Tab-separated table of N, CA and C in Angstrom:
chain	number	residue	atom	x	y	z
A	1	UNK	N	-4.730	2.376	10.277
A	1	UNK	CA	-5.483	1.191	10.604
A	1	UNK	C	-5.544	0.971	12.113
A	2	UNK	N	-4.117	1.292	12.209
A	2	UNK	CA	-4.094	1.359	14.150
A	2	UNK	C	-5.357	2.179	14.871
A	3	UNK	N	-5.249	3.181	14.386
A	3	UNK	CA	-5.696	4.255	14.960
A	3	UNK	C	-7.766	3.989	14.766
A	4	UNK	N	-8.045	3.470	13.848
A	4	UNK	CA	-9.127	3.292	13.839
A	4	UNK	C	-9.560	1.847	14.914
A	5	UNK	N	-8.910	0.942	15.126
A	5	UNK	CA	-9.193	0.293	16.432
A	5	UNK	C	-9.697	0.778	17.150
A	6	UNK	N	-8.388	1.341	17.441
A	6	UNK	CA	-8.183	1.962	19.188
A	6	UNK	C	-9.824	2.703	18.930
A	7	UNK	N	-9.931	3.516	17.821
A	7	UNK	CA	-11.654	3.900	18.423
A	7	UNK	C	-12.681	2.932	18.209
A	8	UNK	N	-12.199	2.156	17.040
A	8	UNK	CA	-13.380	1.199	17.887
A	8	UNK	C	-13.126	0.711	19.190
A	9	UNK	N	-12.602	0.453	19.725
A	9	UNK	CA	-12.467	-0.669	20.786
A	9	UNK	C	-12.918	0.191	21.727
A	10	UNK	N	-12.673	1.667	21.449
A	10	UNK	CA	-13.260	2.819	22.597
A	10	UNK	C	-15.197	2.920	22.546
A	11	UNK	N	-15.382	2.903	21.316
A	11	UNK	CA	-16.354	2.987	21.024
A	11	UNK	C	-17.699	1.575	21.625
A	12	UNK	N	-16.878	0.539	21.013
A	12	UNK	CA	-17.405	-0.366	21.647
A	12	UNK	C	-17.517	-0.710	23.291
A	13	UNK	N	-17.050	-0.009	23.908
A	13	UNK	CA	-16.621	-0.315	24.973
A	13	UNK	C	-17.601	0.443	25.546
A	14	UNK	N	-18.107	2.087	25.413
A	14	UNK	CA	-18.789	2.978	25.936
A	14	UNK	C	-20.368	1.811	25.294
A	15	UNK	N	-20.520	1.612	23.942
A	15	UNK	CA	-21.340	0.798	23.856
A	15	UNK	C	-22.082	-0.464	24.926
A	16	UNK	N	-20.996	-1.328	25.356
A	16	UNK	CA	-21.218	-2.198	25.840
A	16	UNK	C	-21.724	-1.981	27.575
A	17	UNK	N	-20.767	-0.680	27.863
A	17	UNK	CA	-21.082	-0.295	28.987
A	17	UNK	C	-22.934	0.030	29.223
A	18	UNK	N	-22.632	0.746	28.481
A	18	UNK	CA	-24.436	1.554	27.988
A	18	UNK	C	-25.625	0.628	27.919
A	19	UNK	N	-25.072	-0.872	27.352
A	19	UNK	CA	-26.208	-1.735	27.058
A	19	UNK	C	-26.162	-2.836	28.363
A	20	UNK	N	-24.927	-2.662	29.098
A	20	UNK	CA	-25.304	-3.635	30.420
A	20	UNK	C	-26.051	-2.475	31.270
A	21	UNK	N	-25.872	-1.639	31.050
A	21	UNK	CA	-27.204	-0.402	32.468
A	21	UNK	C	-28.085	-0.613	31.624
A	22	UNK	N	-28.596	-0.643	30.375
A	22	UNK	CA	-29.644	-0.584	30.116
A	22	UNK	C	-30.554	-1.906	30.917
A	23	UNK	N	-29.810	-2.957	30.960
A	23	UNK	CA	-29.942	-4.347	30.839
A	23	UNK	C	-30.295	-4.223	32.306
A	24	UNK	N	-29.394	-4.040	33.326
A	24	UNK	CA	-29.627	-4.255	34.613
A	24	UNK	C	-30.314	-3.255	35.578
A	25	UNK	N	-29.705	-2.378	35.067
A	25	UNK	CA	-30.207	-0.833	35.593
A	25	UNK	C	-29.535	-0.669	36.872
A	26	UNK	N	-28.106	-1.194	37.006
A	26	UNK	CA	-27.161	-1.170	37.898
A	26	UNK	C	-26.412	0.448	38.091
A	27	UNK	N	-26.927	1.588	38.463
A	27	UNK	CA	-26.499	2.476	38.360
A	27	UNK	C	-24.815	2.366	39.137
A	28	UNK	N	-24.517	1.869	40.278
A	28	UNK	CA	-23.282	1.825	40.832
A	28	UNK	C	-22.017	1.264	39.580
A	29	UNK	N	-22.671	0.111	39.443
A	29	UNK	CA	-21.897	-0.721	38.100
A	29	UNK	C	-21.232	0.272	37.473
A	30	UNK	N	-22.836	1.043	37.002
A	30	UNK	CA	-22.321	1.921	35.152
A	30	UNK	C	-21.566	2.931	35.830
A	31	UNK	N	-21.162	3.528	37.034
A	31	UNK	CA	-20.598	5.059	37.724
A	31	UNK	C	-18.701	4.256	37.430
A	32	UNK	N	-18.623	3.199	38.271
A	32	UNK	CA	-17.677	2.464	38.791
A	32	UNK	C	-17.215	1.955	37.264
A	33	UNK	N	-17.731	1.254	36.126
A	33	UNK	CA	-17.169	1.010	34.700
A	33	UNK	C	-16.692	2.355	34.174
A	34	UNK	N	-17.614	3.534	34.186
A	34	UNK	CA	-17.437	4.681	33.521
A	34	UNK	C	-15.971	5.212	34.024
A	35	UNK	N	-16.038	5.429	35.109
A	35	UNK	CA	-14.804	6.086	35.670
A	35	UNK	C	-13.321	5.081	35.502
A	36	UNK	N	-13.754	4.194	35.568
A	36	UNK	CA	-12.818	2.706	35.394
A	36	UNK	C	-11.981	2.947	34.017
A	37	UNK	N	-12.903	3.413	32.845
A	37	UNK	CA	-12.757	3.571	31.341
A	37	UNK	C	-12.641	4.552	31.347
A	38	UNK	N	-12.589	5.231	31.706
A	38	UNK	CA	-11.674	6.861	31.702
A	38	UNK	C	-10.020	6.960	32.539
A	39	UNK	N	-10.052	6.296	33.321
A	39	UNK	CA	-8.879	6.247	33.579
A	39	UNK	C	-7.991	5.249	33.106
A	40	UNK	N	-8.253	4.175	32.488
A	40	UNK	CA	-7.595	3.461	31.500
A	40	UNK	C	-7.672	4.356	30.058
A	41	UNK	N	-8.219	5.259	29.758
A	41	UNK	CA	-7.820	6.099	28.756
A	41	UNK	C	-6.572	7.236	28.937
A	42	UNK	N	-7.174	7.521	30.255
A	42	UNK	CA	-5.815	8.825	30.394
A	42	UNK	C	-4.736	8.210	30.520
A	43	UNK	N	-4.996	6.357	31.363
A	43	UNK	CA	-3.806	5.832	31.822
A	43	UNK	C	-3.021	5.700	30.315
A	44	UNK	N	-3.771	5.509	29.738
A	44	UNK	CA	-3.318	5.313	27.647
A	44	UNK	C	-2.414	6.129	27.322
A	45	UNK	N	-3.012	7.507	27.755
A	45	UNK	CA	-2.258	8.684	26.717
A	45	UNK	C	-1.228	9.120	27.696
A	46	UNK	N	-1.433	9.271	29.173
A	46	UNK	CA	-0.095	8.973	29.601
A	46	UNK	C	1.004	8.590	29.925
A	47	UNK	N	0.871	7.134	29.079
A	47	UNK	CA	1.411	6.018	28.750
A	47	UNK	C	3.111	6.655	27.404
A	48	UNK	N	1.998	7.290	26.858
A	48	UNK	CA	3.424	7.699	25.737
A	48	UNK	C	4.546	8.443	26.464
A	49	UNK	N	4.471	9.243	27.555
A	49	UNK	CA	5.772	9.509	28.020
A	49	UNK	C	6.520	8.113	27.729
A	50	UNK	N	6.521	7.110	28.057
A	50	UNK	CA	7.578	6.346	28.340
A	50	UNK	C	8.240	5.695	26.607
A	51	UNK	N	7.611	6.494	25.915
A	51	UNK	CA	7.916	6.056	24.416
A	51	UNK	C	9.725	5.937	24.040
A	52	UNK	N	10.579	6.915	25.110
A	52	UNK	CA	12.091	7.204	24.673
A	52	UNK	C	12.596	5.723	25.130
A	53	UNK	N	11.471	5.108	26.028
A	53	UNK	CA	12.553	3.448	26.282
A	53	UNK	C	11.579	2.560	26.084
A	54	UNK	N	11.947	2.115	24.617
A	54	UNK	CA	10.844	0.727	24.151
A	54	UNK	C	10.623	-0.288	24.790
A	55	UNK	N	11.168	-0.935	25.146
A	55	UNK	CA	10.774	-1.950	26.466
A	55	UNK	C	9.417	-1.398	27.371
A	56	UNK	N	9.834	-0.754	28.150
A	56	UNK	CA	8.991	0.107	28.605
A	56	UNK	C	7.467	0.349	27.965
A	57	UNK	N	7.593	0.953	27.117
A	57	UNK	CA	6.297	1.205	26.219
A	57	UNK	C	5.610	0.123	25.778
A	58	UNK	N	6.266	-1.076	25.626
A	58	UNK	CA	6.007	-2.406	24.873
A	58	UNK	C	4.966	-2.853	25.902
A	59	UNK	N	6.055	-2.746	27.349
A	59	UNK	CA	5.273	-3.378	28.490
A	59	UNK	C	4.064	-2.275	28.823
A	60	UNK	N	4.297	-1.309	29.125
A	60	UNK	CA	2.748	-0.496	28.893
A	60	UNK	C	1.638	-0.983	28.223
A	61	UNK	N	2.122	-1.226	26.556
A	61	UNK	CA	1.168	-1.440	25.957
A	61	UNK	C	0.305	-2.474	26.117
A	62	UNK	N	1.191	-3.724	26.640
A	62	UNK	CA	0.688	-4.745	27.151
A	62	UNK	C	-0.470	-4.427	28.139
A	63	UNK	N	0.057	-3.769	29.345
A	63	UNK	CA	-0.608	-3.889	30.616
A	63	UNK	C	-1.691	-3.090	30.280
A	64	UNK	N	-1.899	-2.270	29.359
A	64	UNK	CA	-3.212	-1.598	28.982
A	64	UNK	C	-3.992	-2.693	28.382
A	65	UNK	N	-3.821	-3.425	27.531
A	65	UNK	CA	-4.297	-4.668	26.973
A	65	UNK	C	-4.922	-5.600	28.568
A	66	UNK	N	-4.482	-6.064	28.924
A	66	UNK	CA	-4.575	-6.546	30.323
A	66	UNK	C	-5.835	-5.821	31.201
A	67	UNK	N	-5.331	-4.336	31.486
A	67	UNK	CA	-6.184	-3.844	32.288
A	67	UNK	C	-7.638	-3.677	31.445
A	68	UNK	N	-7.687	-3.581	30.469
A	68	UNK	CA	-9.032	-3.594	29.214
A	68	UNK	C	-9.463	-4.777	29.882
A	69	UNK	N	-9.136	-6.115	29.403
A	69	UNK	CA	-9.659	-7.420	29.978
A	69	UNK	C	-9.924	-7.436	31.184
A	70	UNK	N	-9.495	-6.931	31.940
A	70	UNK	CA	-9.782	-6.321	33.603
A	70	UNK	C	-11.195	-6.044	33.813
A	71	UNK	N	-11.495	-4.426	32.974
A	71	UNK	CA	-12.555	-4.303	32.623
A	71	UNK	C	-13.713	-5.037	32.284
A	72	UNK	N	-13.578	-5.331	31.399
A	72	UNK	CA	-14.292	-6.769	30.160
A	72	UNK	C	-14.748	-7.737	31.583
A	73	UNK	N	-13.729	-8.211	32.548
A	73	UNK	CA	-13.859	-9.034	33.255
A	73	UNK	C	-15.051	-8.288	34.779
A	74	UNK	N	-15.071	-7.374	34.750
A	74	UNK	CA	-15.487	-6.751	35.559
A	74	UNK	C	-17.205	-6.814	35.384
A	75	UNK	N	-17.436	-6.347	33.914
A	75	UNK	CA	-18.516	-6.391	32.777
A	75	UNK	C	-18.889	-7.931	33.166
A	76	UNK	N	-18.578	-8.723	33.379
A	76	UNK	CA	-19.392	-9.928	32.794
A	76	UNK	C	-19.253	-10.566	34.539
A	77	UNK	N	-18.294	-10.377	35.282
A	77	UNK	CA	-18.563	-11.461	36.267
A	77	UNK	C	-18.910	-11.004	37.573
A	78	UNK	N	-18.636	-9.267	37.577
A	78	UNK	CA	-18.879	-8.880	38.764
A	78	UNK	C	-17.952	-8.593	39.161
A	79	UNK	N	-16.333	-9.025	39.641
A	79	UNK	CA	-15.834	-9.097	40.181
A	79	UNK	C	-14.480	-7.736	39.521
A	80	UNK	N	-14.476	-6.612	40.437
A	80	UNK	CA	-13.369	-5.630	40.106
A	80	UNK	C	-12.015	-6.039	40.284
A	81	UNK	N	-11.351	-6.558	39.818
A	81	UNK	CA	-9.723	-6.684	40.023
A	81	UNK	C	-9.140	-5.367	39.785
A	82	UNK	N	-8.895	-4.972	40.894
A	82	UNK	CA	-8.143	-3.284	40.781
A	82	UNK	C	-6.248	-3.361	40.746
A	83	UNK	N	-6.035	-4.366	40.712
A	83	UNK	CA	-4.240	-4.494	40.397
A	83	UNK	C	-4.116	-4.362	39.572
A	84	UNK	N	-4.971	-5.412	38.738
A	84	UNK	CA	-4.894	-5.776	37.057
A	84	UNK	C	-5.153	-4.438	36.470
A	85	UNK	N	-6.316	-4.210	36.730
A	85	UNK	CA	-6.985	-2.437	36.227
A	85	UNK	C	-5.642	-1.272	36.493
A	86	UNK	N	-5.269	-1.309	37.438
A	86	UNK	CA	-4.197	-0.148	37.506
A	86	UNK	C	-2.820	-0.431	37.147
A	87	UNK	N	-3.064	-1.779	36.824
A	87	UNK	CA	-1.124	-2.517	36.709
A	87	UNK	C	-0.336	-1.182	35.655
A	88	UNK	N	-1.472	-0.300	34.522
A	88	UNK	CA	-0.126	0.328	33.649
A	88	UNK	C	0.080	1.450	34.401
A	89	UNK	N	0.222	1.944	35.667
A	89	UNK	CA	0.281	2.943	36.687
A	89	UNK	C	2.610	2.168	36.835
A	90	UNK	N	2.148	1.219	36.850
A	90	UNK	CA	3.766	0.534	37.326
A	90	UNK	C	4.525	0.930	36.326
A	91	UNK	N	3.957	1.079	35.167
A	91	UNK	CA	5.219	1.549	33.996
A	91	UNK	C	5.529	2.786	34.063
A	92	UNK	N	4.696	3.826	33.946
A	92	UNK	CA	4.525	5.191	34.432
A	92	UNK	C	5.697	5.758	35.418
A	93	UNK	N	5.363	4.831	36.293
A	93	UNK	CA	6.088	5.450	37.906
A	93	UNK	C	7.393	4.626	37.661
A	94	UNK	N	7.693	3.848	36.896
A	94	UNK	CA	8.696	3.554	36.971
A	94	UNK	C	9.584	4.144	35.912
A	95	UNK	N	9.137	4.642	34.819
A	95	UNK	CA	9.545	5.844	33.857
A	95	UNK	C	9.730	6.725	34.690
A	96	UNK	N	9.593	7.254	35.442
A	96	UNK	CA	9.656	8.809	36.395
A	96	UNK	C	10.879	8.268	37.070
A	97	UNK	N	10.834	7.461	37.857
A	97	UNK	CA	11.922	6.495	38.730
A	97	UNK	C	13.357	6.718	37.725
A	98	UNK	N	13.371	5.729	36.737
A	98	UNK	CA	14.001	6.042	36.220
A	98	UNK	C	14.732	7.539	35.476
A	99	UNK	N	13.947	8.237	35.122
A	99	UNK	CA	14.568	9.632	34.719
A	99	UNK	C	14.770	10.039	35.688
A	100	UNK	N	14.297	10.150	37.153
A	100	UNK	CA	14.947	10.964	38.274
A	100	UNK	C	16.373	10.276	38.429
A	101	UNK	N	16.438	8.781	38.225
A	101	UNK	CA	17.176	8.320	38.742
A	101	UNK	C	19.395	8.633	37.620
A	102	UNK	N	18.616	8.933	36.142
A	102	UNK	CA	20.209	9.045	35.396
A	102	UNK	C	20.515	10.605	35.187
A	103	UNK	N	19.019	11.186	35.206
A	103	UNK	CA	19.662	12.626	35.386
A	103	UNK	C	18.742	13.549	34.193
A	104	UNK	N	19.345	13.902	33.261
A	104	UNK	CA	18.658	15.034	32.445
A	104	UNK	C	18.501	14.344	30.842
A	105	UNK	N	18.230	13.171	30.782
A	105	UNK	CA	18.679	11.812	29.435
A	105	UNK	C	17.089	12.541	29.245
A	106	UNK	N	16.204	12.334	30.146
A	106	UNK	CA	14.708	12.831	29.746
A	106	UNK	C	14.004	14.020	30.027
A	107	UNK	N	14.897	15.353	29.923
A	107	UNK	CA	14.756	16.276	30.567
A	107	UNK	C	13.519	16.634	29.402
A	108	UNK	N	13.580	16.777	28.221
A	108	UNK	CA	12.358	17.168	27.173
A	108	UNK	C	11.146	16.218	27.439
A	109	UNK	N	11.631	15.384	28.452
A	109	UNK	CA	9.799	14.549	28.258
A	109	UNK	C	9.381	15.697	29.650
A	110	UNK	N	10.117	15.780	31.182
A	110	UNK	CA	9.695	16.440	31.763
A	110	UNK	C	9.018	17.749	31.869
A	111	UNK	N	9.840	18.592	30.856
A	111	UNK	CA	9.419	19.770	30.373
A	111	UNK	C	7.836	19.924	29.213
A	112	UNK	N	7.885	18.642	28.648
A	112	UNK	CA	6.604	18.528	28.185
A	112	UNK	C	5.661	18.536	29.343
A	113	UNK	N	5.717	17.737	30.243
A	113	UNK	CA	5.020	17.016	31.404
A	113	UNK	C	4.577	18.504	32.274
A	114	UNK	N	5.066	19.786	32.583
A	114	UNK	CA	5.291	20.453	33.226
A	114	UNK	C	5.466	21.498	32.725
């Protein structure tokens, strides 16, 4: 059930993008959303490294939620908030932080990674 969201919400999203260029014919807009929504996707799937510390992941999941509305917010008012948009970059780097920091606890996520 999860899993069918997440494509809608993907789906809708490439949708919505598609029908504000149609609408305005803002080519910069649709370059700057497109790329925007691609990197909140990869930011997604590279999000599961941090799955071995739930907290962590919880707060990811959040800040992907967040940076979506970022988006959404971008879509309707004009205005790019690029903190909000990149905020799940902070969980990430701070997952790395942390495993450099206790030692070899996440040596199988690195070796995936690499």
């Amino acid at each position: 059930m999860m899993k069918a969201l997440l494509i809608l919400a993907v789906l809708l999203t490439f949708g919505l993008i598609f029908l504000l260029y149609r609408r305005n014919r803002d080519s910069k807009k649709l370059l700057i959303s497109l790329l925007t929504f691609i990197a909140l996707i990869s930011l997604g799937i590279m999000g599961n490294i941090t799955r071995p510390i739930i907290p962590l992941f919880l707060a990811h999941i959040v800040l992907i939620v967040f940076a979506w509305l970022g988006l959404l917010y971008y879509f309707f008012r004009d205005k790019y908030v690029w903190w909000l948009i990149f905020s799940p970059v902070i969980t990430i780097v701070l997952f790395i932080a942390l495993s450099l920091l206790e030692g070899s606890r996440y040596e199988d996520v690195w070796s995936s990674l690499f």
